[in-house]
Every structure is written in structure tokens, then in C-alpha cells.
Amino acid sequence: MLRIEAQPWTEMVKHARATYPDECVGVMLGTSGNGTKSVVSALPMENVNPGPKRQRYQLDSKDLLAADAEARRRGLELIGIYHSHPDCDAYFSKTDLENSCPWYSFVVLSVRNGEFDHANSWLPDAEQTKAEKEDLVIV
Ligand SMILES: [Zn+2]
């Protein structure tokens, strides 16, 4: 199960709306244990995809390293990555699978006409062939 606290959740929704109609991307920091991951902080990042950003996101590896360092500094873990799907459902696409890592939760936020619609969390497998839906709780 993935729990996201109100403050990081508000940040994520705000970010997804602000980048519309492009995809946003960011990372989630928090803690894990007993089968539950808790997100206490969201770090918005820049979508550096060189092509159109409406259907694809790319993280800058430098940003990801910086997020990892910040997590360690704060005694937190890098729980996962979030991105938005402008005018699209919060499913896990083939591209998302190809760019996934099995040890992260992937939260997808659906944004329709600039407004948040719904979200899902996904757990991709190690072979990058499928992703299972994870229980998502907004606190
Ligand atoms: Zn996607």
C-alpha cells in the first residue's frame, strides 16, 4: 500500500495542473515498513524529454541523484516517481513500463482539461512486462 500525506499530495496535484498539457514528473520521498510505504515529501522535477512532453516524460539523471542524496540527508527513502497523463487515464503505458524500475512505486495522475481527475499507483515487475495496481491512500 502507498500512503501519500496531504502536503506532498497537494504539491503533486498542483504540479500536474501547472505543466498541463505537458506531462509533469517528480519523485516521492518517505518511509517504508510492514508492507506500507508512506510519502511525506514530493519533489517536483523538470521533464527534460527532448521531444514533445505531452505523452512522455524524462527525468534528468542529475536530478534523480540529487533527490537520492536529499532523501539520505533527511533519513528518508526514495519511494517512487510520479508523472501525469494529460487528457488520458491514469494507466501504466508501454513507455512507462520501458522506463520503470521494479523497486519504485509509480504514481500516475490523470489531468483532464487542466484539472486533476484521478490517480493510480503501479508496481512494475523486474522484466518490465507488466505493472500491478497498488492500493493508494491519500491521507
Ligand atoms: Zn505515463
PDB file of C-alpha atoms and ligand atoms in Angstrom:
ATOM      1  CA  MET A   1       0.000   0.000   0.000  1.00  0.00           C
ATOM      2  CA  LEU A   2       1.127   3.516  -0.772  1.00  0.00           C
ATOM      3  CA  ARG A   3       0.053   6.319   1.572  1.00  0.00           C
ATOM      4  CA  ILE A   4       0.564   9.893   0.484  1.00  0.00           C
ATOM      5  CA  GLU A   5       0.262  12.650   3.048  1.00  0.00           C
ATOM      6  CA  ALA A   6      -1.821  15.732   2.309  1.00  0.00           C
ATOM      7  CA  GLN A   7       1.070  18.142   1.848  1.00  0.00           C
ATOM      8  CA  PRO A   8       3.036  16.176  -0.796  1.00  0.00           C
ATOM      9  CA  TRP A   9      -0.244  15.180  -2.475  1.00  0.00           C
ATOM     10  CA  THR A  10      -1.285  18.840  -2.823  1.00  0.00           C
ATOM     11  CA  GLU A  11       2.152  19.541  -4.285  1.00  0.00           C
ATOM     12  CA  MET A  12       1.833  16.736  -6.831  1.00  0.00           C
ATOM     13  CA  VAL A  13      -1.640  17.802  -7.987  1.00  0.00           C
ATOM     14  CA  LYS A  14      -0.523  21.427  -8.230  1.00  0.00           C
ATOM     15  CA  HIS A  15       2.479  20.380 -10.320  1.00  0.00           C
ATOM     16  CA  ALA A  16       0.372  18.198 -12.640  1.00  0.00           C
ATOM     17  CA  ARG A  17      -2.036  21.090 -13.256  1.00  0.00           C
ATOM     18  CA  ALA A  18       0.755  23.618 -13.761  1.00  0.00           C
ATOM     19  CA  THR A  19       2.516  21.640 -16.512  1.00  0.00           C
ATOM     20  CA  TYR A  20      -0.725  20.765 -18.358  1.00  0.00           C
ATOM     21  CA  PRO A  21      -0.976  19.999 -21.278  1.00  0.00           C
ATOM     22  CA  ASP A  22       2.521  18.582 -20.810  1.00  0.00           C
ATOM     23  CA  GLU A  23       3.395  15.715 -18.505  1.00  0.00           C
ATOM     24  CA  CYS A  24       4.913  16.579 -15.157  1.00  0.00           C
ATOM     25  CA  VAL A  25       7.393  14.387 -13.325  1.00  0.00           C
ATOM     26  CA  GLY A  26       8.768  14.295  -9.815  1.00  0.00           C
ATOM     27  CA  VAL A  27       9.905  11.992  -7.060  1.00  0.00           C
ATOM     28  CA  MET A  28       8.334  10.962  -3.766  1.00  0.00           C
ATOM     29  CA  LEU A  29      10.318  10.625  -0.540  1.00  0.00           C
ATOM     30  CA  GLY A  30       9.166   8.816   2.548  1.00  0.00           C
ATOM     31  CA  THR A  31       9.448   5.733   4.690  1.00  0.00           C
ATOM     32  CA  SER A  32       8.565   2.079   4.272  1.00  0.00           C
ATOM     33  CA  GLY A  33       7.883  -0.880   6.510  1.00  0.00           C
ATOM     34  CA  ASN A  34       5.286  -3.587   7.186  1.00  0.00           C
ATOM     35  CA  GLY A  35       4.139  -3.551   3.575  1.00  0.00           C
ATOM     36  CA  THR A  36       3.239   0.140   3.680  1.00  0.00           C
ATOM     37  CA  LYS A  37       5.085   2.980   2.049  1.00  0.00           C
ATOM     38  CA  SER A  38       4.393   6.497   3.291  1.00  0.00           C
ATOM     39  CA  VAL A  39       5.162   9.529   1.194  1.00  0.00           C
ATOM     40  CA  VAL A  40       5.988  12.608   3.278  1.00  0.00           C
ATOM     41  CA  SER A  41       7.597  14.790   0.629  1.00  0.00           C
ATOM     42  CA  ALA A  42       7.204  15.354  -3.105  1.00  0.00           C
ATOM     43  CA  LEU A  43       9.981  16.900  -5.160  1.00  0.00           C
ATOM     44  CA  PRO A  44       8.764  18.353  -8.480  1.00  0.00           C
ATOM     45  CA  MET A  45      11.300  17.888 -11.276  1.00  0.00           C
ATOM     46  CA  GLU A  46      11.727  19.101 -14.794  1.00  0.00           C
ATOM     47  CA  ASN A  47      10.503  16.994 -17.694  1.00  0.00           C
ATOM     48  CA  VAL A  48      13.643  17.022 -19.861  1.00  0.00           C
ATOM     49  CA  ASN A  49      12.248  14.914 -22.681  1.00  0.00           C
ATOM     50  CA  PRO A  50      13.773  16.478 -25.825  1.00  0.00           C
ATOM     51  CA  GLY A  51      10.650  15.769 -27.907  1.00  0.00           C
ATOM     52  CA  PRO A  52       7.001  16.619 -27.223  1.00  0.00           C
ATOM     53  CA  LYS A  53       6.310  16.440 -23.489  1.00  0.00           C
ATOM     54  CA  ARG A  54       2.595  15.720 -23.815  1.00  0.00           C
ATOM     55  CA  GLN A  55       2.949  11.948 -23.916  1.00  0.00           C
ATOM     56  CA  ARG A  56       6.353  11.320 -22.453  1.00  0.00           C
ATOM     57  CA  TYR A  57       8.479  12.335 -19.552  1.00  0.00           C
ATOM     58  CA  GLN A  58      12.166  12.048 -18.937  1.00  0.00           C
ATOM     59  CA  LEU A  59      13.977  12.680 -15.690  1.00  0.00           C
ATOM     60  CA  ASP A  60      17.376  14.295 -15.642  1.00  0.00           C
ATOM     61  CA  SER A  61      19.689  11.711 -14.035  1.00  0.00           C
ATOM     62  CA  LYS A  62      21.410  14.564 -12.141  1.00  0.00           C
ATOM     63  CA  ASP A  63      18.041  15.482 -10.577  1.00  0.00           C
ATOM     64  CA  LEU A  64      17.469  11.879  -9.590  1.00  0.00           C
ATOM     65  CA  LEU A  65      20.890  11.670  -7.927  1.00  0.00           C
ATOM     66  CA  ALA A  66      20.199  14.938  -6.089  1.00  0.00           C
ATOM     67  CA  ALA A  67      16.857  13.555  -4.875  1.00  0.00           C
ATOM     68  CA  ASP A  68      18.575  10.414  -3.665  1.00  0.00           C
ATOM     69  CA  ALA A  69      21.114  12.500  -1.745  1.00  0.00           C
ATOM     70  CA  GLU A  70      18.355  14.640  -0.226  1.00  0.00           C
ATOM     71  CA  ALA A  71      16.459  11.527   0.855  1.00  0.00           C
ATOM     72  CA  ARG A  72      19.534  10.202   2.641  1.00  0.00           C
ATOM     73  CA  ARG A  73      20.222  13.578   4.248  1.00  0.00           C
ATOM     74  CA  ARG A  74      16.676  13.633   5.648  1.00  0.00           C
ATOM     75  CA  GLY A  75      16.723   9.982   6.713  1.00  0.00           C
ATOM     76  CA  LEU A  76      14.104   9.106   4.095  1.00  0.00           C
ATOM     77  CA  GLU A  77      13.891   6.724   1.149  1.00  0.00           C
ATOM     78  CA  LEU A  78      13.184   7.411  -2.468  1.00  0.00           C
ATOM     79  CA  ILE A  79       9.764   5.744  -2.598  1.00  0.00           C
ATOM     80  CA  GLY A  80       8.860   6.336  -6.201  1.00  0.00           C
ATOM     81  CA  ILE A  81       8.231   8.560  -9.151  1.00  0.00           C
ATOM     82  CA  TYR A  82       5.082  10.390 -10.135  1.00  0.00           C
ATOM     83  CA  HIS A  83       4.031  11.761 -13.506  1.00  0.00           C
ATOM     84  CA  SER A  84       0.867  12.995 -15.133  1.00  0.00           C
ATOM     85  CA  HIS A  85      -1.231  11.860 -18.082  1.00  0.00           C
ATOM     86  CA  PRO A  86      -2.804  14.934 -19.696  1.00  0.00           C
ATOM     87  CA  ASP A  87      -6.294  14.114 -21.042  1.00  0.00           C
ATOM     88  CA  CYS A  88      -5.629  10.418 -20.541  1.00  0.00           C
ATOM     89  CA  ASP A  89      -6.436   7.795 -17.921  1.00  0.00           C
ATOM     90  CA  ALA A  90      -4.016   7.005 -15.101  1.00  0.00           C
ATOM     91  CA  TYR A  91      -2.929   3.704 -16.650  1.00  0.00           C
ATOM     92  CA  PHE A  92       0.640   2.430 -16.931  1.00  0.00           C
ATOM     93  CA  SER A  93       1.658   2.749 -20.566  1.00  0.00           C
ATOM     94  CA  LYS A  94       4.104   0.656 -22.564  1.00  0.00           C
ATOM     95  CA  THR A  95       6.538   3.583 -22.470  1.00  0.00           C
ATOM     96  CA  ASP A  96       6.060   3.831 -18.699  1.00  0.00           C
ATOM     97  CA  LEU A  97       6.925   0.133 -18.394  1.00  0.00           C
ATOM     98  CA  GLU A  98      10.039   0.536 -20.534  1.00  0.00           C
ATOM     99  CA  ASN A  99      11.251   3.344 -18.254  1.00  0.00           C
ATOM    100  CA  SER A 100      10.325   1.633 -14.997  1.00  0.00           C
ATOM    101  CA  CYS A 101      12.327   0.175 -12.122  1.00  0.00           C
ATOM    102  CA  PRO A 102      10.818  -2.637 -10.050  1.00  0.00           C
ATOM    103  CA  TRP A 103      11.790  -1.141  -6.687  1.00  0.00           C
ATOM    104  CA  TYR A 104       9.763   2.074  -7.084  1.00  0.00           C
ATOM    105  CA  SER A 105       6.080   2.910  -6.871  1.00  0.00           C
ATOM    106  CA  PHE A 106       4.875   4.808  -9.924  1.00  0.00           C
ATOM    107  CA  VAL A 107       2.003   7.198  -9.334  1.00  0.00           C
ATOM    108  CA  VAL A 108       0.167   8.382 -12.431  1.00  0.00           C
ATOM    109  CA  LEU A 109      -2.123  11.427 -12.176  1.00  0.00           C
ATOM    110  CA  SER A 110      -4.798  11.869 -14.801  1.00  0.00           C
ATOM    111  CA  VAL A 111      -5.408  15.535 -15.644  1.00  0.00           C
ATOM    112  CA  ARG A 112      -8.382  16.424 -17.815  1.00  0.00           C
ATOM    113  CA  ASN A 113      -8.856  19.911 -19.233  1.00  0.00           C
ATOM    114  CA  GLY A 114      -6.253  21.163 -16.803  1.00  0.00           C
ATOM    115  CA  GLU A 115      -7.975  19.741 -13.715  1.00  0.00           C
ATOM    116  CA  PHE A 116      -6.983  16.712 -11.644  1.00  0.00           C
ATOM    117  CA  ASP A 117      -9.239  13.738 -12.400  1.00  0.00           C
ATOM    118  CA  HIS A 118      -7.910  10.586 -10.697  1.00  0.00           C
ATOM    119  CA  ALA A 119      -4.694   8.766  -9.841  1.00  0.00           C
ATOM    120  CA  ASN A 120      -3.324   5.228  -9.612  1.00  0.00           C
ATOM    121  CA  SER A 121      -0.149   3.742  -8.231  1.00  0.00           C
ATOM    122  CA  TRP A 122       1.672   0.995 -10.137  1.00  0.00           C
ATOM    123  CA  LEU A 123       4.283  -1.595  -9.233  1.00  0.00           C
ATOM    124  CA  PRO A 124       6.145  -2.752 -12.342  1.00  0.00           C
ATOM    125  CA  ASP A 125       7.777  -6.188 -12.414  1.00  0.00           C
ATOM    126  CA  ALA A 126      11.519  -6.714 -12.892  1.00  0.00           C
ATOM    127  CA  GLU A 127      11.081  -7.863 -16.509  1.00  0.00           C
ATOM    128  CA  GLN A 128       9.244  -4.635 -17.417  1.00  0.00           C
ATOM    129  CA  THR A 129       6.411  -6.716 -18.897  1.00  0.00           C
ATOM    130  CA  LYS A 130       3.575  -5.705 -16.595  1.00  0.00           C
ATOM    131  CA  ALA A 131       2.657  -3.480 -13.671  1.00  0.00           C
ATOM    132  CA  GLU A 132       0.322  -4.329 -10.846  1.00  0.00           C
ATOM    133  CA  LYS A 133      -2.005  -1.749  -9.358  1.00  0.00           C
ATOM    134  CA  GLU A 134      -1.046  -0.812  -5.815  1.00  0.00           C
ATOM    135  CA  ASP A 135      -3.504   0.342  -3.145  1.00  0.00           C
ATOM    136  CA  LEU A 136      -3.276   4.108  -2.998  1.00  0.00           C
ATOM    137  CA  VAL A 137      -4.422   6.079   0.043  1.00  0.00           C
ATOM    138  CA  ILE A 138      -4.361   9.859   0.276  1.00  0.00           C
ATOM    139  CA  VAL A 139      -4.153  10.865   3.908  1.00  0.00           C
TER     140      VAL A 139
HETATM  141 ZN    ZN B   1       2.887   7.628 -18.388  1.00  0.00          ZN
END
